[in-house]
PDB file of C-alpha atoms and ligand atoms in Angstrom:
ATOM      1  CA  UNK L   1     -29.598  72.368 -68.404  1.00 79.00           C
ATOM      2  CA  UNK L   2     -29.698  70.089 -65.336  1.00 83.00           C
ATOM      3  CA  UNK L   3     -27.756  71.666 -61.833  1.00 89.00           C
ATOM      4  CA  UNK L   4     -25.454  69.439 -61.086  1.00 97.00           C
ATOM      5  CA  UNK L   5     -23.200  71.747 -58.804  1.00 97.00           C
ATOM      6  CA  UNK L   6     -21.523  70.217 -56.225  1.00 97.00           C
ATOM      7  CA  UNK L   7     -22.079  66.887 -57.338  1.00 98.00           C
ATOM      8  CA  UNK L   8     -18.996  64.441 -58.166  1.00 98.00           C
ATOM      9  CA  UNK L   9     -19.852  61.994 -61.575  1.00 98.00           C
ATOM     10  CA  UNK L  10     -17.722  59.307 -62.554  1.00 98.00           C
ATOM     11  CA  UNK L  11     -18.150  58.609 -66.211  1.00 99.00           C
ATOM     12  CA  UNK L  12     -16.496  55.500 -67.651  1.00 98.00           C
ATOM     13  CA  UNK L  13     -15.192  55.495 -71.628  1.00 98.00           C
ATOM     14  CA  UNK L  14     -14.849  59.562 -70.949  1.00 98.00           C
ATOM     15  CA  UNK L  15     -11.732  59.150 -73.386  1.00 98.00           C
ATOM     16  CA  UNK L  16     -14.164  59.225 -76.371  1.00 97.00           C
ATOM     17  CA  UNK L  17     -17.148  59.174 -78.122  1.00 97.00           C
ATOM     18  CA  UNK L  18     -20.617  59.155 -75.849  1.00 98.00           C
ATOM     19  CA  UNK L  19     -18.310  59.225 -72.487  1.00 98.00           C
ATOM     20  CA  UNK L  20     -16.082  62.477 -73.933  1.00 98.00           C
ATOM     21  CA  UNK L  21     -19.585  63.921 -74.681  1.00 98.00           C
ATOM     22  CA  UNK L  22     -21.273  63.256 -71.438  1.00 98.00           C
ATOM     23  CA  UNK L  23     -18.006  64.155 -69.333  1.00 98.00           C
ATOM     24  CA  UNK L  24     -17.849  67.573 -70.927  1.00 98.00           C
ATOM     25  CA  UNK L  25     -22.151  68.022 -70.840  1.00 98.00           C
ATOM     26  CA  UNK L  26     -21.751  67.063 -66.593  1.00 98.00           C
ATOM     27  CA  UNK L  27     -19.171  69.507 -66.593  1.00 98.00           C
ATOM     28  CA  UNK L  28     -20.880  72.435 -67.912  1.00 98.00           C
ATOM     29  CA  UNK L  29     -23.842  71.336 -65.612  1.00 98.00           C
ATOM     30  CA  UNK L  30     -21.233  72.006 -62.208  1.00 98.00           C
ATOM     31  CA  UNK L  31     -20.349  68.688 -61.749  1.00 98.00           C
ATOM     32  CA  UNK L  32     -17.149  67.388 -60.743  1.00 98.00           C
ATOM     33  CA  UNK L  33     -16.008  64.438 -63.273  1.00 98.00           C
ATOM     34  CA  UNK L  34     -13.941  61.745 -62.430  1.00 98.00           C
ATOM     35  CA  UNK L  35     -12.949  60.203 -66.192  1.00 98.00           C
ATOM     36  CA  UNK L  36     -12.286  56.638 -66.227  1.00 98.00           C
ATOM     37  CA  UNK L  37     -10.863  55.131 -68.968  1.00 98.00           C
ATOM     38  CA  UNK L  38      -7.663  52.998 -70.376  1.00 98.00           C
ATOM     39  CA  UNK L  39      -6.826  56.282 -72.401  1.00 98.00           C
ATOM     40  CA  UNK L  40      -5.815  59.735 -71.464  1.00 98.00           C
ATOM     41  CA  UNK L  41      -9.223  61.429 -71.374  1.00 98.00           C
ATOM     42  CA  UNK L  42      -8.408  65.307 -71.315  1.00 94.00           C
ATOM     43  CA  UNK L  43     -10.829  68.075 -70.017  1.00 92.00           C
ATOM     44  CA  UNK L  44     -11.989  66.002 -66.826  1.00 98.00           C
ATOM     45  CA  UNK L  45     -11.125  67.061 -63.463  1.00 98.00           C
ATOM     46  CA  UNK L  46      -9.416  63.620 -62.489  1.00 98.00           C
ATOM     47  CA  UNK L  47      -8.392  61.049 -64.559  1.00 98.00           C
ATOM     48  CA  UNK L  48      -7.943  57.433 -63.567  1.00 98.00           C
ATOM     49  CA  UNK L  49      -6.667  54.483 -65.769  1.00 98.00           C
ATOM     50  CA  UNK L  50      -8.426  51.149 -65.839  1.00 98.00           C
ATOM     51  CA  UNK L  51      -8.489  48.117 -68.150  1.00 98.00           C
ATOM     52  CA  UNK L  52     -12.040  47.482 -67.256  1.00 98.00           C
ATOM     53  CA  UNK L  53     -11.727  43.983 -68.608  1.00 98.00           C
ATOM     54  CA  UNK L  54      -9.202  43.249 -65.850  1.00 98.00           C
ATOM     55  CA  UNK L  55     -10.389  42.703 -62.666  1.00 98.00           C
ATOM     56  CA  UNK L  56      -7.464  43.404 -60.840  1.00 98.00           C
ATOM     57  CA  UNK L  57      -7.377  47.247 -62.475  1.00 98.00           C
ATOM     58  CA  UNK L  58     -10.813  47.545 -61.819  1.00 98.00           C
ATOM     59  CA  UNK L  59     -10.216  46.907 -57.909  1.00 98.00           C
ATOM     60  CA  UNK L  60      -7.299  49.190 -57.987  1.00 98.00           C
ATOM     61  CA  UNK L  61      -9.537  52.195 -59.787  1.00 98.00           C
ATOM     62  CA  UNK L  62     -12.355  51.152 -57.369  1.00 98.00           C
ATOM     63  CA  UNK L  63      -9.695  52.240 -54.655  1.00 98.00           C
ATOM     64  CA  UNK L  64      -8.271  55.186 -56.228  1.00 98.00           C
ATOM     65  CA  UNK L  65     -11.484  56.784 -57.123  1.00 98.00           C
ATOM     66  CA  UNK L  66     -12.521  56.192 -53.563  1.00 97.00           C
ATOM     67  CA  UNK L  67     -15.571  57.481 -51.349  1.00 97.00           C
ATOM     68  CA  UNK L  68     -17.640  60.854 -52.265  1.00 97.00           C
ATOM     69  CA  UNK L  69     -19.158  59.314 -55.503  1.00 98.00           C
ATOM     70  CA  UNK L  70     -23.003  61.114 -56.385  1.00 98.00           C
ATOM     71  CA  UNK L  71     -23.232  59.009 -59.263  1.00 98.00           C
ATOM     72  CA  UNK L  72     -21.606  56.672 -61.864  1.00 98.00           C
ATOM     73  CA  UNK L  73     -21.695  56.261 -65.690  1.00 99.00           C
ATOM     74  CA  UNK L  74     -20.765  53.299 -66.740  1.00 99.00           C
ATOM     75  CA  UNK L  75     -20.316  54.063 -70.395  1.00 98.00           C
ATOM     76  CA  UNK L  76     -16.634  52.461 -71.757  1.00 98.00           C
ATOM     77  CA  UNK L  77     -17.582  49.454 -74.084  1.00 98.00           C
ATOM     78  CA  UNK L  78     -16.455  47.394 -76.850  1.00 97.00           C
ATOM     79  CA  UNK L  79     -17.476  46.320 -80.466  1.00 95.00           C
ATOM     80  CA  UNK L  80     -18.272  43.153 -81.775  1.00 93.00           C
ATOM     81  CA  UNK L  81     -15.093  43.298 -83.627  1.00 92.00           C
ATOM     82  CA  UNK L  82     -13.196  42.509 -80.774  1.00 94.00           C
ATOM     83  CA  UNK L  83     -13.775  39.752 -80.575  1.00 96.00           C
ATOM     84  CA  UNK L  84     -16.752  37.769 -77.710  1.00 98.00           C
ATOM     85  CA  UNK L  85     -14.293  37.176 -74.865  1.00 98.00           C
ATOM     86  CA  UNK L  86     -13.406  41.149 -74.474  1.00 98.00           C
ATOM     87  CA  UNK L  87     -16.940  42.007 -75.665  1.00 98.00           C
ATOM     88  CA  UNK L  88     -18.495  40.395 -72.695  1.00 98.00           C
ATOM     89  CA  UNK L  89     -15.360  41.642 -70.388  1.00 98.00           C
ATOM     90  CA  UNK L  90     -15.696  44.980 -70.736  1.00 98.00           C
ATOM     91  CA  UNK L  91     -19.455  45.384 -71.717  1.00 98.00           C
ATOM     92  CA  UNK L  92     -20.790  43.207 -68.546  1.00 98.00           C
ATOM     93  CA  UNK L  93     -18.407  41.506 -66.356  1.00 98.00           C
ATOM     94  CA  UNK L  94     -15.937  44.287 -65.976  1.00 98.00           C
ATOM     95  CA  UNK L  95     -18.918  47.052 -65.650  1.00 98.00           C
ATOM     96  CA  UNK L  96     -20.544  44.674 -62.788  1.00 98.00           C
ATOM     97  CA  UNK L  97     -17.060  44.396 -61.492  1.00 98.00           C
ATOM     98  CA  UNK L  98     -16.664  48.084 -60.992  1.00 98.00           C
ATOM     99  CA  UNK L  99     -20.106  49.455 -59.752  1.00 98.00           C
ATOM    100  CA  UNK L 100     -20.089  46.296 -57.477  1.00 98.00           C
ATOM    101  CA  UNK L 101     -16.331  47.283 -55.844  1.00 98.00           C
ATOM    102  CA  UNK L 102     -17.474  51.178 -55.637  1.00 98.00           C
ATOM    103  CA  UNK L 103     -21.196  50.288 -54.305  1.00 95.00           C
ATOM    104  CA  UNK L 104     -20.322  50.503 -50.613  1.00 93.00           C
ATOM    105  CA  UNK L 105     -18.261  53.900 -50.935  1.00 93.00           C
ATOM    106  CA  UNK L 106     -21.532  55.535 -52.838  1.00 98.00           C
ATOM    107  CA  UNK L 107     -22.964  58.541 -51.244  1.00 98.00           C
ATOM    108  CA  UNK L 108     -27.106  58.254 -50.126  1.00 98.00           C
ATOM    109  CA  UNK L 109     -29.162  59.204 -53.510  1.00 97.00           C
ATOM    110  CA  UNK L 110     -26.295  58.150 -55.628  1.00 98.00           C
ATOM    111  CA  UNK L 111     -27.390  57.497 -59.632  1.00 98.00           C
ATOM    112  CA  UNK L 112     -25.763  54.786 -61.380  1.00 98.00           C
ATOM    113  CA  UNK L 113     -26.836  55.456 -65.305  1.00 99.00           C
ATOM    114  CA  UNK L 114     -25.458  52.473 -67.760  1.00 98.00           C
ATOM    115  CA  UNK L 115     -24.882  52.765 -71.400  1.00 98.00           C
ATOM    116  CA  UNK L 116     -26.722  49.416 -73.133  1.00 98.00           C
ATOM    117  CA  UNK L 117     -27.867  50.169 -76.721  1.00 96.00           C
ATOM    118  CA  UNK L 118     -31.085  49.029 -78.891  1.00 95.00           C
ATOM    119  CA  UNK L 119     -28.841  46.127 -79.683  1.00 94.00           C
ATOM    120  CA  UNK L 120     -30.339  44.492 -76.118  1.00 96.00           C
ATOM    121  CA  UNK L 121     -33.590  44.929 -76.976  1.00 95.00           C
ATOM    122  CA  UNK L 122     -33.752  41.080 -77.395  1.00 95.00           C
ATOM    123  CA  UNK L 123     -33.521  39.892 -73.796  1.00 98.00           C
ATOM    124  CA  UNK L 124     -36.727  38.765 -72.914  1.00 97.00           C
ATOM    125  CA  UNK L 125     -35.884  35.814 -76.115  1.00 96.00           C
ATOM    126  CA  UNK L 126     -32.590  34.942 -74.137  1.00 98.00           C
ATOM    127  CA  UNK L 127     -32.898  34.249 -70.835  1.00 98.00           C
ATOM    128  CA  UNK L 128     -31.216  30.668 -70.100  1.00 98.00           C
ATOM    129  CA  UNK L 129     -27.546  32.566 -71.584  1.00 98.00           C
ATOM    130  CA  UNK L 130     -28.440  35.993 -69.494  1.00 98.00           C
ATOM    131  CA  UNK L 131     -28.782  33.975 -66.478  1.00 98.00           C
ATOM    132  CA  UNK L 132     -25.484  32.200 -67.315  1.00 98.00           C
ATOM    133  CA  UNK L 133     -23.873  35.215 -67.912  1.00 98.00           C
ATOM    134  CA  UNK L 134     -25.145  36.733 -64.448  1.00 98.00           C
ATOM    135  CA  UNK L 135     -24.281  33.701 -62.874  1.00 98.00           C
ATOM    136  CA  UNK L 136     -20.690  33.876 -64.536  1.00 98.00           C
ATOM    137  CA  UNK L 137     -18.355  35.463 -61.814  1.00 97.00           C
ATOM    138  CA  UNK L 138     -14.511  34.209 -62.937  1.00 97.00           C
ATOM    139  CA  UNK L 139     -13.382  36.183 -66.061  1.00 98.00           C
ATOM    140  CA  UNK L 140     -11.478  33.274 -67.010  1.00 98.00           C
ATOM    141  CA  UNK L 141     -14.596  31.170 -67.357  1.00 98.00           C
ATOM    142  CA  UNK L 142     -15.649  33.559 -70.276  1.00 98.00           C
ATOM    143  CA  UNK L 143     -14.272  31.283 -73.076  1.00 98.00           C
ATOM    144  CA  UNK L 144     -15.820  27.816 -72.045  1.00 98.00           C
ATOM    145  CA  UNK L 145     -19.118  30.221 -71.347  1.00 98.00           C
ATOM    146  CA  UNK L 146     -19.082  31.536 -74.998  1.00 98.00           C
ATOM    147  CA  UNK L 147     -18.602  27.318 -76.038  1.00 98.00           C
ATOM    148  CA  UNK L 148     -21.405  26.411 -74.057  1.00 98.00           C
ATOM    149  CA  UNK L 149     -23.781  28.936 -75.438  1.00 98.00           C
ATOM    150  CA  UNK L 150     -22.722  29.183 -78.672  1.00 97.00           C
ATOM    151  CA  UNK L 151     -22.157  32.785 -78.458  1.00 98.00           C
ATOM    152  CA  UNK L 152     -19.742  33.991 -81.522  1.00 96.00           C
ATOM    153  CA  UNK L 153     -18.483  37.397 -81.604  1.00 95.00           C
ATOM    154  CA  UNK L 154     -21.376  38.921 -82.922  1.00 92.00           C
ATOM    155  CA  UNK L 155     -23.705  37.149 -80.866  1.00 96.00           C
ATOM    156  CA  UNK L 156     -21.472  38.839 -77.739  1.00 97.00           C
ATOM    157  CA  UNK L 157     -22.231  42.577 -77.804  1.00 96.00           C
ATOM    158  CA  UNK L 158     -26.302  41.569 -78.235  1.00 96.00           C
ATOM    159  CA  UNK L 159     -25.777  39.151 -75.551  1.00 98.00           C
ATOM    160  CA  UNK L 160     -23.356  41.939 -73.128  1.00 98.00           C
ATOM    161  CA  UNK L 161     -26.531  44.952 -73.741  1.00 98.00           C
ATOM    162  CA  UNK L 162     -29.373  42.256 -72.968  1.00 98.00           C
ATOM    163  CA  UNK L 163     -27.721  41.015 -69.995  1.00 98.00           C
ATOM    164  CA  UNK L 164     -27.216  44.774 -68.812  1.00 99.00           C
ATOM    165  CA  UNK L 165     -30.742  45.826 -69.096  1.00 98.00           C
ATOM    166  CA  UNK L 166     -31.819  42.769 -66.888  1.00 98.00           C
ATOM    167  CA  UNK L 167     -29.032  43.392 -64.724  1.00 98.00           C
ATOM    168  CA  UNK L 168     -30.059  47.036 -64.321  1.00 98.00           C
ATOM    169  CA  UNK L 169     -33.610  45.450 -63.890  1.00 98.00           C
ATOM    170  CA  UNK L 170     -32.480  43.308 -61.352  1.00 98.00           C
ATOM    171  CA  UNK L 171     -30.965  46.528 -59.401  1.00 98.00           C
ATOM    172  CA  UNK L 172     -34.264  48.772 -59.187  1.00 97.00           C
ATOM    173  CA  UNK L 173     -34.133  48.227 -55.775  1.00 97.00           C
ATOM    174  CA  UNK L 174     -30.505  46.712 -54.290  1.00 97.00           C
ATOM    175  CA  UNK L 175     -29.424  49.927 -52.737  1.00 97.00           C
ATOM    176  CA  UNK L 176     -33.082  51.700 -51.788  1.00 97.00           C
ATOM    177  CA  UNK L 177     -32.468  52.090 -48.607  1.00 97.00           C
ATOM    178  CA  UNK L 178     -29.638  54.478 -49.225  1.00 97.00           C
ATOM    179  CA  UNK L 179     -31.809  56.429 -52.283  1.00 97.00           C
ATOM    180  CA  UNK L 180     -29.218  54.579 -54.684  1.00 98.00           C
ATOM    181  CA  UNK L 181     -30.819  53.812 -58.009  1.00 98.00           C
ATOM    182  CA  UNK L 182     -29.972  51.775 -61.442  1.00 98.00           C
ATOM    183  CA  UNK L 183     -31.138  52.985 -64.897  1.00 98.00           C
ATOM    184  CA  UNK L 184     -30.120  52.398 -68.783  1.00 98.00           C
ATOM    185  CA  UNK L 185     -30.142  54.232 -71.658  1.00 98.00           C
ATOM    186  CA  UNK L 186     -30.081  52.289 -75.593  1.00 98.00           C
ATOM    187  CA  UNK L 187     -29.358  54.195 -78.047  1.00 97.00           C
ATOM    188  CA  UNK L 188     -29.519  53.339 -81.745  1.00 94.00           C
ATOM    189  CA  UNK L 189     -26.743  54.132 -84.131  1.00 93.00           C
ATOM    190  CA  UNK L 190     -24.386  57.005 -82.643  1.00 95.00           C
ATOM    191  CA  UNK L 191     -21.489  58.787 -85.019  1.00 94.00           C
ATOM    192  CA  UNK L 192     -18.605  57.696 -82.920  1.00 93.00           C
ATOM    193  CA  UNK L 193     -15.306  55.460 -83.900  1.00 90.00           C
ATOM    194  CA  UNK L 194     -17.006  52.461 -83.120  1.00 88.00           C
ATOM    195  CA  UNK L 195     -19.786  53.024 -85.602  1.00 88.00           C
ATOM    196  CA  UNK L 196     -18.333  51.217 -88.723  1.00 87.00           C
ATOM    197  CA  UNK L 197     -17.184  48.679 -86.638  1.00 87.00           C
ATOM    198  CA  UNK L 198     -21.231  47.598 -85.550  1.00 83.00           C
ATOM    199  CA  UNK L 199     -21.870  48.556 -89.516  1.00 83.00           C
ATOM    200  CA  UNK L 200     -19.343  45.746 -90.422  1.00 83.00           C
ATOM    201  CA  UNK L 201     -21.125  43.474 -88.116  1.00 82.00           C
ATOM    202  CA  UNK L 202     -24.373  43.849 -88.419  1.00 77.00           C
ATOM    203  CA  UNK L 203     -24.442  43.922 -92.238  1.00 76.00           C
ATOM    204  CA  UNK L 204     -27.178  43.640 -94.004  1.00 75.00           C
ATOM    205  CA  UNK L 205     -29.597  44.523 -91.169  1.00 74.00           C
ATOM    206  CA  UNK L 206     -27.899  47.853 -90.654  1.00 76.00           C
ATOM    207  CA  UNK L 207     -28.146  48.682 -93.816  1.00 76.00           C
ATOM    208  CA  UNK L 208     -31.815  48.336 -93.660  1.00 79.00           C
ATOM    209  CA  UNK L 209     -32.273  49.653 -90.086  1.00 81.00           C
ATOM    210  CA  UNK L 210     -30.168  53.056 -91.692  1.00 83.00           C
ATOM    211  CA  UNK L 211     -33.109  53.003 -94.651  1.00 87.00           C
ATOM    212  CA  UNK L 212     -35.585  54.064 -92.022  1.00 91.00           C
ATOM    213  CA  UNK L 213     -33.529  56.925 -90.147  1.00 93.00           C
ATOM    214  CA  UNK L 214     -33.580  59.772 -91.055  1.00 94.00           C
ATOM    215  CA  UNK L 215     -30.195  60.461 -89.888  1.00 95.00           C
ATOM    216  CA  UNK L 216     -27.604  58.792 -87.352  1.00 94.00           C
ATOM    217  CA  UNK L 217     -27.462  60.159 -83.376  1.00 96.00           C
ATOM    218  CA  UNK L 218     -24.586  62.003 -82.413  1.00 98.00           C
ATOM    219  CA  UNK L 219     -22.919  61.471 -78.627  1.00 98.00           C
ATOM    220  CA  UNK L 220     -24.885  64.953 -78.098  1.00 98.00           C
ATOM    221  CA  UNK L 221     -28.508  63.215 -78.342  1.00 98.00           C
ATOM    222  CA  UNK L 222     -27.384  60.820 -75.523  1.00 98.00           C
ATOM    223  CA  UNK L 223     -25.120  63.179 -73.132  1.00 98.00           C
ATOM    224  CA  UNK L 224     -28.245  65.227 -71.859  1.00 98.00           C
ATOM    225  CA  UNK L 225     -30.145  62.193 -70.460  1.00 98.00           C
ATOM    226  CA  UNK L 226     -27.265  60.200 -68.934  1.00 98.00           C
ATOM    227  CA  UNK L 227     -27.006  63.872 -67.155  1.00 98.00           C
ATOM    228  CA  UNK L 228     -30.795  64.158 -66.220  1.00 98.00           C
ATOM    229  CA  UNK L 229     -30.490  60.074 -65.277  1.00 98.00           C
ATOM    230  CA  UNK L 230     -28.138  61.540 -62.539  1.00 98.00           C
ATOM    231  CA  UNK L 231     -29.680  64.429 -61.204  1.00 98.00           C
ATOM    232  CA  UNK L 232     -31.778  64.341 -58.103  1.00 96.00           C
ATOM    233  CA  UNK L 233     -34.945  65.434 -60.777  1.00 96.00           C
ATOM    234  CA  UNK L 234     -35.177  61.668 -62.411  1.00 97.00           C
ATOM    235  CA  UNK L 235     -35.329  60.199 -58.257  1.00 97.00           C
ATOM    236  CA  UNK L 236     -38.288  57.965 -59.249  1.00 97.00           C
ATOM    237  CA  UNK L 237     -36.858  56.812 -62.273  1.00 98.00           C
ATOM    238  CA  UNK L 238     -35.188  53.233 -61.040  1.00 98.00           C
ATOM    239  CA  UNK L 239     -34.593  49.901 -63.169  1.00 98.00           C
ATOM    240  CA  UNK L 240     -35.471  51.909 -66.168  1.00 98.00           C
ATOM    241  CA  UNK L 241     -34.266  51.425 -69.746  1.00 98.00           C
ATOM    242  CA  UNK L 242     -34.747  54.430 -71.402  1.00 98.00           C
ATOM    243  CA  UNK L 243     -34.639  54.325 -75.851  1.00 98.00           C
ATOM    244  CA  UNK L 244     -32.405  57.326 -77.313  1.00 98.00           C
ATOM    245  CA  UNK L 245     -32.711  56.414 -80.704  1.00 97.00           C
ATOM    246  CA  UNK L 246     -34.407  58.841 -83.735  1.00 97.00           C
ATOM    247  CA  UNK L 247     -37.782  56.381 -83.148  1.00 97.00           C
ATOM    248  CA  UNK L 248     -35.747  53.249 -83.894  1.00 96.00           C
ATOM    249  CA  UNK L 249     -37.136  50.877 -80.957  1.00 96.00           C
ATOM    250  CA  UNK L 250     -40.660  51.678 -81.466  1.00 96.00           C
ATOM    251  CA  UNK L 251     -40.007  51.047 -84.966  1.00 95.00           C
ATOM    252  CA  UNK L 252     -39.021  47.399 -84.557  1.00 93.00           C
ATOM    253  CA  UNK L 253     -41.442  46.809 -81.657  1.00 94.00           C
ATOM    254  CA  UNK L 254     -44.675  47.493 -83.509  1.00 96.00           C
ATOM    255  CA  UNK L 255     -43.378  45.920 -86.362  1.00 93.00           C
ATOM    256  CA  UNK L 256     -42.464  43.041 -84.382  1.00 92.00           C
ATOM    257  CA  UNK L 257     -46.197  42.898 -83.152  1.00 93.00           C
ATOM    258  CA  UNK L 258     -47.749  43.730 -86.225  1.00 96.00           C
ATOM    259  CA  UNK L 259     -48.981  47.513 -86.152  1.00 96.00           C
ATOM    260  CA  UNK L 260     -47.031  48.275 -89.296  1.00 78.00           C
TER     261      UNK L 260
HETATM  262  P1  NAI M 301     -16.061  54.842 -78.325  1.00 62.45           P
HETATM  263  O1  NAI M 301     -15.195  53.776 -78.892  1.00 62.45           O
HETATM  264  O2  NAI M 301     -16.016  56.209 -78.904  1.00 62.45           O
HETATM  265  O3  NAI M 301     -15.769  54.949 -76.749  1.00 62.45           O
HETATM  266  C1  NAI M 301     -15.616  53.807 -75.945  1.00 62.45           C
HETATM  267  C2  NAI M 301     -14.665  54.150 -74.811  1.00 62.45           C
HETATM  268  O4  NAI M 301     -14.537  52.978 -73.984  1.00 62.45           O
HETATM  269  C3  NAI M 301     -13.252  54.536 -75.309  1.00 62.45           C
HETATM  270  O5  NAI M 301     -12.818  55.722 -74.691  1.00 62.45           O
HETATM  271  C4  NAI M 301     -12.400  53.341 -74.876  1.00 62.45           C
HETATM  272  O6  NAI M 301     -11.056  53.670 -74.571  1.00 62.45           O
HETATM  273  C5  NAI M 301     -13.164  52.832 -73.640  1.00 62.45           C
HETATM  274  N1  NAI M 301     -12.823  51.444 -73.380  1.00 62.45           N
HETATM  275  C6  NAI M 301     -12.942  50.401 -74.235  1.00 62.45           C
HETATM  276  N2  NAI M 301     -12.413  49.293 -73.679  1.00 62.45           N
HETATM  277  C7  NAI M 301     -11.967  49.643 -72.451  1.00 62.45           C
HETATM  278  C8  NAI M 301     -11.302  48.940 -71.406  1.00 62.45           C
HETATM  279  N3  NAI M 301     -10.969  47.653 -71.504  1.00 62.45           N
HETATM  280  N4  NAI M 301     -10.997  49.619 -70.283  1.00 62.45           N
HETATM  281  C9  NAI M 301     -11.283  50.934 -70.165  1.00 62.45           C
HETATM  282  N5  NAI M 301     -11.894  51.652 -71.124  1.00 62.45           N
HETATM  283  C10 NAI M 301     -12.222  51.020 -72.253  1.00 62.45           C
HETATM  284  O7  NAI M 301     -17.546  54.266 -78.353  1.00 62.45           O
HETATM  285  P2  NAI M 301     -19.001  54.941 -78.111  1.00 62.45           P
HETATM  286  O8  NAI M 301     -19.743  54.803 -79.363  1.00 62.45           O
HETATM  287  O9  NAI M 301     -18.875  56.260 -77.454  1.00 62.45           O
HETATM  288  O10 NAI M 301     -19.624  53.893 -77.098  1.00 62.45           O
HETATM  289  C11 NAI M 301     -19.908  54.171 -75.743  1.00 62.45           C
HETATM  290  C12 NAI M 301     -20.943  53.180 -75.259  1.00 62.45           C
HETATM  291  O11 NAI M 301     -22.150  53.365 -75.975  1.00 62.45           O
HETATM  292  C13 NAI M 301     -20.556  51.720 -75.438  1.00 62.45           C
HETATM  293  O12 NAI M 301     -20.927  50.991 -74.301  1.00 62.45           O
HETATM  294  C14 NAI M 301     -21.364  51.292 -76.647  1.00 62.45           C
HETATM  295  O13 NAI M 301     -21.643  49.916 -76.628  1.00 62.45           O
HETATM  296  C15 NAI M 301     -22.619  52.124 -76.445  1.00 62.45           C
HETATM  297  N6  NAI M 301     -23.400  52.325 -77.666  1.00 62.45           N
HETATM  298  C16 NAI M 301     -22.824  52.897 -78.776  1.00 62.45           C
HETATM  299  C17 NAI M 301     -23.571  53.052 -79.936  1.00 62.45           C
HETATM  300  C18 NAI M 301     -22.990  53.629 -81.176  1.00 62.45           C
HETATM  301  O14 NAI M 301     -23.622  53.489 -82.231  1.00 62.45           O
HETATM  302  N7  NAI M 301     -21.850  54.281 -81.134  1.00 62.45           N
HETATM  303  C19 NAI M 301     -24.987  52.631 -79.982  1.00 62.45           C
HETATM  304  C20 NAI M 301     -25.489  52.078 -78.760  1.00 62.45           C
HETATM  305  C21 NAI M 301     -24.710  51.931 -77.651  1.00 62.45           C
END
């Protein structure tokens, strides 16, 4: 188990699923959690409520959680089913939003570790609507954004996770002087609540992608390496996009390049 004593982790979406997991995991490594979340999210040291696809809560959480900070998971995200303007909200804008207003207040050799998903393994295929997205800075602007691209609700939470990988991408080296570094981990399926919701979504193809598993990921695959992404062991490790997913994205890679 990774030694995290001493250290203080905020972990966004801490209220459930992955984020309750990886809360309770830091904990039992010695950190100090900060849980972030618009629900109650019992067991963490502090709690602080955001709407994280409101930028004037974020600012206000930004202040409350304050200076101190060793690292940051930006975990809380939303379904397709809700629809592509809170999709891209909470799953980009508002996680930018956040780790952007707490950047400054980071301690040297902080670790900020977000939670994309296999679903962005597509990115390289969608750049012109990434850069958009990057480039997109007024949360208001999200619904003419979604026109112009075309982007329909299931489109959005493909589109949020590739746009998150390059961002993290982007951010190997923004903060290097200070030792601050930006990974990702994509995971495949996970048994959470939001599970049948990407089932309902994804039809057809998740039926066939749930053919090949040989069983679904549970918030306890995932918790260890957000953990080990924020240790002082995984230094090195910096724009990284780390798979969690029973073998799924080397699955569709090589098939995708023809070594069936
Ligand atoms: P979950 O629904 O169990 O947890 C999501 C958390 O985010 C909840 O506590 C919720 O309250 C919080 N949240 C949602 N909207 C918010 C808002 N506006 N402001 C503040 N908090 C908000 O979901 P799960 O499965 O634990 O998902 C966690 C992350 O993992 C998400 O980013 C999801 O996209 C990603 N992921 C999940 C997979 C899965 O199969 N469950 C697969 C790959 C990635």
């Amino acid at each position: 188990m990774m030694q995290l004593r001493g250290k203080t982790v905020v972990v966004t979406g801490a209220a459930s699923g992955i984020g309750a997991q990886t809360a309770e995991y830091l904990k039992a490594c010695g950190a100090t959690v900060v849980g972030v979340d618009r629900n109650p999210a019992p067991g963490v040291d502090r709690f602080i409520a955001v709407d994280l696809s409101d930028p004037v809560s974020i600012n206000d959480a930004a202040k409350e959680i304050g200076a101190g900070i060793d690292a940051l998971c930006n975990i809380a995200g939303l379904p397709p089913t809700r629809g592509a303007n809170a999709v891209l909200r909470v799953n980009f804008l508002g996680l930018r939003a956040l780790t952007e207003a707490m950047s400054g207040r980071f301690n040297d050799g902080a670790s900020i570790v977000n939670l994309a998903s296999l679903a962005g393994l597509g990115w390289p295929q969608a750049a012109p609507a990434i850069k958009a997205l990057m480039a997109l800075r007024d949360f208001d602007g999200l619904d003419d954004y979604c026109r112009e691209h075309g982007v329909d609700d299931a489109r959005s939470y493909f589109l949020s996770k590739e746009t998150l990988v390059v961002w993290t991408m982007l951010n190997r080296w923004t903060w290097r002087d200070r030792g601050i570094r930006m990974n990702c981990v994509s995971p495949g399926p996970v048994s959470t609540p939001i599970l049948d919701d990407f089932l309902k979504t994804l039809g057809a193809r998740a039926e066939e992608d749930m053919k090949v598993m040989d069983r679904l990921g549970t918030p306890a695959d995932v918790a260890p390496l957000v953990a080990f992404l924020c240790s002082p062991q995984s230094a090195w490790i910096r724009g990284s996009n780390i798979p969690c997913d029973g073998g799924m994205y080397a699955h569709v890679l090589t098939h995708t390049y023809g070594f069936e």
